[in-house]
Short mmCIF file of C-alpha atoms and ligand atoms in Angstrom, two decimals:
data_model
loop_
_atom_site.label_atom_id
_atom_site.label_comp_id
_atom_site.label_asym_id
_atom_site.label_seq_id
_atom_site.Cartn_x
_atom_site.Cartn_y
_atom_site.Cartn_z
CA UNK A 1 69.71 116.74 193.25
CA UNK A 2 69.60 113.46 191.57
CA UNK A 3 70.77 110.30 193.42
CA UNK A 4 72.56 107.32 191.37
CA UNK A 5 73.30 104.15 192.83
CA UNK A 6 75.28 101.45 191.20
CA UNK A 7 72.69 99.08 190.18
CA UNK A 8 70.48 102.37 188.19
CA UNK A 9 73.38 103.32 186.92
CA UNK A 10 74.02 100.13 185.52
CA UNK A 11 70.73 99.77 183.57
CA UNK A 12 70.88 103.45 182.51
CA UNK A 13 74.01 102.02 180.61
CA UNK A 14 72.85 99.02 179.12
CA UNK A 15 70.53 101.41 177.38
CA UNK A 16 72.98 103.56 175.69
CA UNK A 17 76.03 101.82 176.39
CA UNK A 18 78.09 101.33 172.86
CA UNK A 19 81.84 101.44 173.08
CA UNK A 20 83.74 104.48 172.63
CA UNK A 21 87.00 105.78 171.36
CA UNK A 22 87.54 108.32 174.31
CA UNK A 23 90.98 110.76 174.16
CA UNK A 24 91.58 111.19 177.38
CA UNK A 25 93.65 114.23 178.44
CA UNK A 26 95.57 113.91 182.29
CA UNK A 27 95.44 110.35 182.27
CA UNK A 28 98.32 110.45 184.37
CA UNK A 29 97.41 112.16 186.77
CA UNK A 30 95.64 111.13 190.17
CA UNK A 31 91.65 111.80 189.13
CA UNK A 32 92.52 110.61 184.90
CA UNK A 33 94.33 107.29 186.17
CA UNK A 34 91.20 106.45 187.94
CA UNK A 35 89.02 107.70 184.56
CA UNK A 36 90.84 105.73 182.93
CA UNK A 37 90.27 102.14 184.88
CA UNK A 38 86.48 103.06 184.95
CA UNK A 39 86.29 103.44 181.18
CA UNK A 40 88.75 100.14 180.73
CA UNK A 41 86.36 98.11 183.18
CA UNK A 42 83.31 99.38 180.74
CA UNK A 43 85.00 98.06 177.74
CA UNK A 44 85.51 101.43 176.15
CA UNK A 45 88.99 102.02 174.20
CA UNK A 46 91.09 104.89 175.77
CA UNK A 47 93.93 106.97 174.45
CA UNK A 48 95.65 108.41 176.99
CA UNK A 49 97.65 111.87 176.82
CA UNK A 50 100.58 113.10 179.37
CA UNK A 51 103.20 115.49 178.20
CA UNK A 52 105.91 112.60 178.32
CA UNK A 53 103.67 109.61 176.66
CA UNK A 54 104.14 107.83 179.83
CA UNK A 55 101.80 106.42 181.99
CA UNK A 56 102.05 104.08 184.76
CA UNK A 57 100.11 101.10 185.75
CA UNK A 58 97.77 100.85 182.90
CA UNK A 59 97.92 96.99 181.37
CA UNK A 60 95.05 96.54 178.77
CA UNK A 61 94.70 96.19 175.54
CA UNK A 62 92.26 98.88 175.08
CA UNK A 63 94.67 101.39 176.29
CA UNK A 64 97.12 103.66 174.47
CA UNK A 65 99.61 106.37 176.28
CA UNK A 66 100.33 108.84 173.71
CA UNK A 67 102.60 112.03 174.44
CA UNK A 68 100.79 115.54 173.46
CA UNK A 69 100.62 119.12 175.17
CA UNK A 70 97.13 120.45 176.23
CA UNK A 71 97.77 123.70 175.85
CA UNK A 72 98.92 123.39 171.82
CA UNK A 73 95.62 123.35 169.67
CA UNK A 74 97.56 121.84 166.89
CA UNK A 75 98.34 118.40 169.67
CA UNK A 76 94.74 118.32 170.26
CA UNK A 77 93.18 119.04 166.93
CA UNK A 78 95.54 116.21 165.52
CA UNK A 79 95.26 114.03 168.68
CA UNK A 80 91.25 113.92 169.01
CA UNK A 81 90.89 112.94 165.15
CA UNK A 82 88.91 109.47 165.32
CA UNK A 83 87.71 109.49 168.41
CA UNK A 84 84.28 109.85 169.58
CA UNK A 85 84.80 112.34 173.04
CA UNK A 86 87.31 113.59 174.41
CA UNK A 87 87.87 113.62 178.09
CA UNK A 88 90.13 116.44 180.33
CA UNK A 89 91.30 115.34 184.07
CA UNK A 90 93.56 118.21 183.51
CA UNK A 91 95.28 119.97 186.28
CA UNK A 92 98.18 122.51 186.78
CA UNK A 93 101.15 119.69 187.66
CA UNK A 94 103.79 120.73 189.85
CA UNK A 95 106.12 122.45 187.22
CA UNK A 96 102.96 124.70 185.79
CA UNK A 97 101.44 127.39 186.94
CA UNK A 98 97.94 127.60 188.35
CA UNK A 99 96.86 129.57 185.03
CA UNK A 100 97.99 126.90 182.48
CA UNK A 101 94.57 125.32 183.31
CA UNK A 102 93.09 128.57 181.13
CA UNK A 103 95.72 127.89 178.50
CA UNK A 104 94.45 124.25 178.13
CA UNK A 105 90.51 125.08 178.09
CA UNK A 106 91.65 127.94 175.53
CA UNK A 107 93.51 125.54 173.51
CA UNK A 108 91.41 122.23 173.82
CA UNK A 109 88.47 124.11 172.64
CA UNK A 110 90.44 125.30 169.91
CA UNK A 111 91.91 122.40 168.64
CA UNK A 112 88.50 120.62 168.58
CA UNK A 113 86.87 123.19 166.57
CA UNK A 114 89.48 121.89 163.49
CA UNK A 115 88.23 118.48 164.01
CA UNK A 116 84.56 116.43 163.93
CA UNK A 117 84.50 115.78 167.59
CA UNK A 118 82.19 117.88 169.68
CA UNK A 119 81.74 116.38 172.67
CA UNK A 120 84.02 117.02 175.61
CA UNK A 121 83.44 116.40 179.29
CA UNK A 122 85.75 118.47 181.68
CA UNK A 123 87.39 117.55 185.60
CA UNK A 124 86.51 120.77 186.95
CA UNK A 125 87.05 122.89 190.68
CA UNK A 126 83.97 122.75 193.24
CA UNK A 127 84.77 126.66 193.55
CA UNK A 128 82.41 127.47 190.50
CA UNK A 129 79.52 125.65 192.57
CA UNK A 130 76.83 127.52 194.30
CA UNK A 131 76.37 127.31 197.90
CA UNK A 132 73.11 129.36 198.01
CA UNK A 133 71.40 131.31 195.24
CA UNK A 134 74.00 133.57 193.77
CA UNK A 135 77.01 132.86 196.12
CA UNK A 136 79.76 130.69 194.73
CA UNK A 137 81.65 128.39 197.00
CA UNK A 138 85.22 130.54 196.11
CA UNK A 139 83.78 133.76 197.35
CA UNK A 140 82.50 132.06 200.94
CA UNK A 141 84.65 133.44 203.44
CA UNK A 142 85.49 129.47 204.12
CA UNK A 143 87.03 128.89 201.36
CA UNK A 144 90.91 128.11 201.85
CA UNK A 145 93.06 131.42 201.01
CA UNK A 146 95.82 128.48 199.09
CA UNK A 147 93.06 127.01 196.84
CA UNK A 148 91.92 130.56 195.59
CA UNK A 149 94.23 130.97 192.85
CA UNK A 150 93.60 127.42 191.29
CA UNK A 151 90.05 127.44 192.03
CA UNK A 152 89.86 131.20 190.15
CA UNK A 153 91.63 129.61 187.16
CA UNK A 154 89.37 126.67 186.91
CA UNK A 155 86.33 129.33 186.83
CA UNK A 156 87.93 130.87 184.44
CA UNK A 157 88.77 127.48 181.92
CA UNK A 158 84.86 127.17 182.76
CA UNK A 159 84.53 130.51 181.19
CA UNK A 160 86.30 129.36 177.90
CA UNK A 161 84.03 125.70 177.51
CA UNK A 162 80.77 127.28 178.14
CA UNK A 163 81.13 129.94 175.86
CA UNK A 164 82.24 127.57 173.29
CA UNK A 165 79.69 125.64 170.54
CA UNK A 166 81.14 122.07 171.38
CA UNK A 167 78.61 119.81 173.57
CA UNK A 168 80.65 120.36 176.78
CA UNK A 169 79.44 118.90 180.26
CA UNK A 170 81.84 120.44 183.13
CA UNK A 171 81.91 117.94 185.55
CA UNK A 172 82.87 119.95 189.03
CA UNK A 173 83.47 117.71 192.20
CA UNK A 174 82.72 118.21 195.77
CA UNK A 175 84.53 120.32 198.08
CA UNK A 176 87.29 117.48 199.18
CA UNK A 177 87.78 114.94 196.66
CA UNK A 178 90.16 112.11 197.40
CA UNK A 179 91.69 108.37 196.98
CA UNK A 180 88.87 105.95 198.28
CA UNK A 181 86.16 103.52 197.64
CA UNK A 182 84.50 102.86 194.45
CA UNK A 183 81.00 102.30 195.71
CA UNK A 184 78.81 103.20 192.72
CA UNK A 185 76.51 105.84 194.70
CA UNK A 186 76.74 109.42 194.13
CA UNK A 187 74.28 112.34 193.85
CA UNK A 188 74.22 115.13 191.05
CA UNK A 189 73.38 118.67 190.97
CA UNK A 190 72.94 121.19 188.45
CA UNK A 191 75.49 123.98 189.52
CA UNK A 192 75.37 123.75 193.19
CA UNK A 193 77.77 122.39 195.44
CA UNK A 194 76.93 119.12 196.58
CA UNK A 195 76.57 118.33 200.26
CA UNK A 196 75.32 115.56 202.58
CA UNK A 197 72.94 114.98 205.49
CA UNK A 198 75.78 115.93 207.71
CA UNK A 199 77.06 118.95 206.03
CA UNK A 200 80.10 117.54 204.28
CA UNK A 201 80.97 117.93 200.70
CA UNK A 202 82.81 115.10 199.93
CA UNK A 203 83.01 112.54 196.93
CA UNK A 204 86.30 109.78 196.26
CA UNK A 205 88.30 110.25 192.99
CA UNK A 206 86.75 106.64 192.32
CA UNK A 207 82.96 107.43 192.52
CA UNK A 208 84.16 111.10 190.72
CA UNK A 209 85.43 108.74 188.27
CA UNK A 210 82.02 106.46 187.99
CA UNK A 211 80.05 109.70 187.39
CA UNK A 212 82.41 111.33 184.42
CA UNK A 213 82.07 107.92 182.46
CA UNK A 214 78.05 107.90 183.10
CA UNK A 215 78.35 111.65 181.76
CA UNK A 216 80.14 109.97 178.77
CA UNK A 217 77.88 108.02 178.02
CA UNK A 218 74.89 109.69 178.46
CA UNK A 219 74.31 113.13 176.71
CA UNK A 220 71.57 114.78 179.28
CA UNK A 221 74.31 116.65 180.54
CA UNK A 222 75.27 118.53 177.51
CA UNK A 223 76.00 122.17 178.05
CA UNK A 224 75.71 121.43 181.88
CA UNK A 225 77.71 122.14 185.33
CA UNK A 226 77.19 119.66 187.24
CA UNK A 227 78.47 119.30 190.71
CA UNK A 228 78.68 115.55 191.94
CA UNK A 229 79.24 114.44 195.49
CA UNK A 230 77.43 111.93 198.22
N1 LIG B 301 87.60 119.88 195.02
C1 LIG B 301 88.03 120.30 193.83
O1 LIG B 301 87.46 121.20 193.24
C2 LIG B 301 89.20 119.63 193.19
C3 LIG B 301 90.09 118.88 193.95
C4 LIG B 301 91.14 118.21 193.29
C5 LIG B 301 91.32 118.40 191.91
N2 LIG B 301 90.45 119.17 191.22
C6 LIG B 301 90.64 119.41 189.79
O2 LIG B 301 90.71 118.18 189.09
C7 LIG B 301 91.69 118.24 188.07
C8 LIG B 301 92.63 117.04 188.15
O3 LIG B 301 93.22 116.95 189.44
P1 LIG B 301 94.35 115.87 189.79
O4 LIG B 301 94.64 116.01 191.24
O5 LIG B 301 93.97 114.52 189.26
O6 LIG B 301 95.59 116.45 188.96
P2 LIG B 301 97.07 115.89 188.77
O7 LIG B 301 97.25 114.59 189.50
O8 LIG B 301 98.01 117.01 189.08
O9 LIG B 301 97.13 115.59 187.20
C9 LIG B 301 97.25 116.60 186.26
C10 LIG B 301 97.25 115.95 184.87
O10 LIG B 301 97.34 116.99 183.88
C11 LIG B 301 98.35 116.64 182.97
N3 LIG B 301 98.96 117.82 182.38
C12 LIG B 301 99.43 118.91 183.04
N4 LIG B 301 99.91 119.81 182.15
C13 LIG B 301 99.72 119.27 180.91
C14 LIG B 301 99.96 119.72 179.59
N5 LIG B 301 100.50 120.94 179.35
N6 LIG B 301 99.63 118.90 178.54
C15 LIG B 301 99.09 117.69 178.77
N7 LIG B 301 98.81 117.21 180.00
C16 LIG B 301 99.13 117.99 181.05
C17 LIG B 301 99.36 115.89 183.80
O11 LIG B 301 100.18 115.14 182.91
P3 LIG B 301 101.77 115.07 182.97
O12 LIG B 301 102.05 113.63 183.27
O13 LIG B 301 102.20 115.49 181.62
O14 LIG B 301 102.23 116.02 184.09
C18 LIG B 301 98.45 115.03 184.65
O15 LIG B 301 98.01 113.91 183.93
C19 LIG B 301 92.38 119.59 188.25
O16 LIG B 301 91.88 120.48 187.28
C20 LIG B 301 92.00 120.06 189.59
O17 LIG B 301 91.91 121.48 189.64
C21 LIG B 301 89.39 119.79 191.82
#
């Protein structure tokens, strides 16, 4: 595991830190939105993609909502063209079903294979994680019977980006993942699930959020799954 706290991660990024032209894919939605004010307050430019080209909330100059479909390779290929990453906080929304999120890793991948951008850093599902060597969180017999399906979909969409040449980094949260503090601090792992002194597997959509733009902007996680909780 490898522990971050706000101030390290802070000089890690004045090393590397340039400013990028991210395409952000799901900005609307609850985990992109908060993507989205971490790479803003890191003075990074941000297009932002929902299927309607609206997005709420967002006031900055460095932001643009565009409208595009994740799961048409043609709206990515043309959509990622000039930027320097694209970003997915991608999710099934309430009108989709749970295996659209296989469509989109299908079609992302292929729509970035027409263009120069290789680098692409994914909101995965916890359920890929390992809980011990060889045992994946979705086959404990914990795991929630109504998160199977989505959870099995977003193993599969992992499926799709790691067999693919682009330099991916699949960014897979802790077990419970919510609205909640932005404190900087947050501990990585390299495919296992992560969990803290007191057994929980938690991490907020805000410090989720700090840890996808450090992934961003530093390449040691190419071709990685990383797991990233307290
Ligand atoms: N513990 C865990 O493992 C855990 C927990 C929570 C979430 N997650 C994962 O994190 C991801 C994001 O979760 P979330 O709660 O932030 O999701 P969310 O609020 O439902 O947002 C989904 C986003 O995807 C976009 N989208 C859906 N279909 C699209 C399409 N065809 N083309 C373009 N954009 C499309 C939506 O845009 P529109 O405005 O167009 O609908 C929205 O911005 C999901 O993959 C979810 O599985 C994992």
């Amino acid at each position: 595991m490898t522990a971050v706290s706000d101030e390290q991660s802070t000089e890690l990024l004045t090393e590397h830190r340039h400013t990028m032209h991210v395409l952000l894919f799901g900005a609307s939605g609850r985990i992109g939105r908060r993507i989205t004010d971490e790479l803003l307050s890191r003075d990074h430019e941000v297009t932002g993609v929902s299927r309607s080209g609206d997005i709420e909330g967002v006031d900055d100059p460095d932001f643009e909502a565009v409208a595009g479909d994740a799961t048409d390779p043609n709206d990515v290929a043309a959509l990622a063209e000039g930027h320097d990453a694209v970003a997915s906080a991608l999710g099934p929304s309430e009108d989709e079903g749970v295996d659209v999120l296989v469509e989109m890793a299908e079609a992302v991948v292929e729509g970035l294979q027409e263009t120069g951008v290789d680098r692409l850093v994914w909101t995965g599902g916890a359920g890929v994680l390992e809980v011990a060597p060889g045992t994946r969180l979705v086959d404990t017999e914990e795991f929630p019977d109504e998160w199977e399906p989505v959870a099995r979909a977003a193993i599969d969409a992992y499926g799709v980006i790691e067999s693919s040449a682009l330099d991916w980094t699949y960014l897979a949260p802790a077990a419970l993942i919510e609205p909640g503090e932005r404190t900087g601090e947050y501990r990585t792992s390299d495919g296992e699930l992560v969990v803290d002194d007191d057994g929980d597997s938690y991490i907020s959509m805000e410090d989720f959020a700090v840890a996808f733009v450090d992934e961003l902007e530093n390449e040691e996680g190419v071709r990685t799954l990383r797991g990233v909780g307290y």
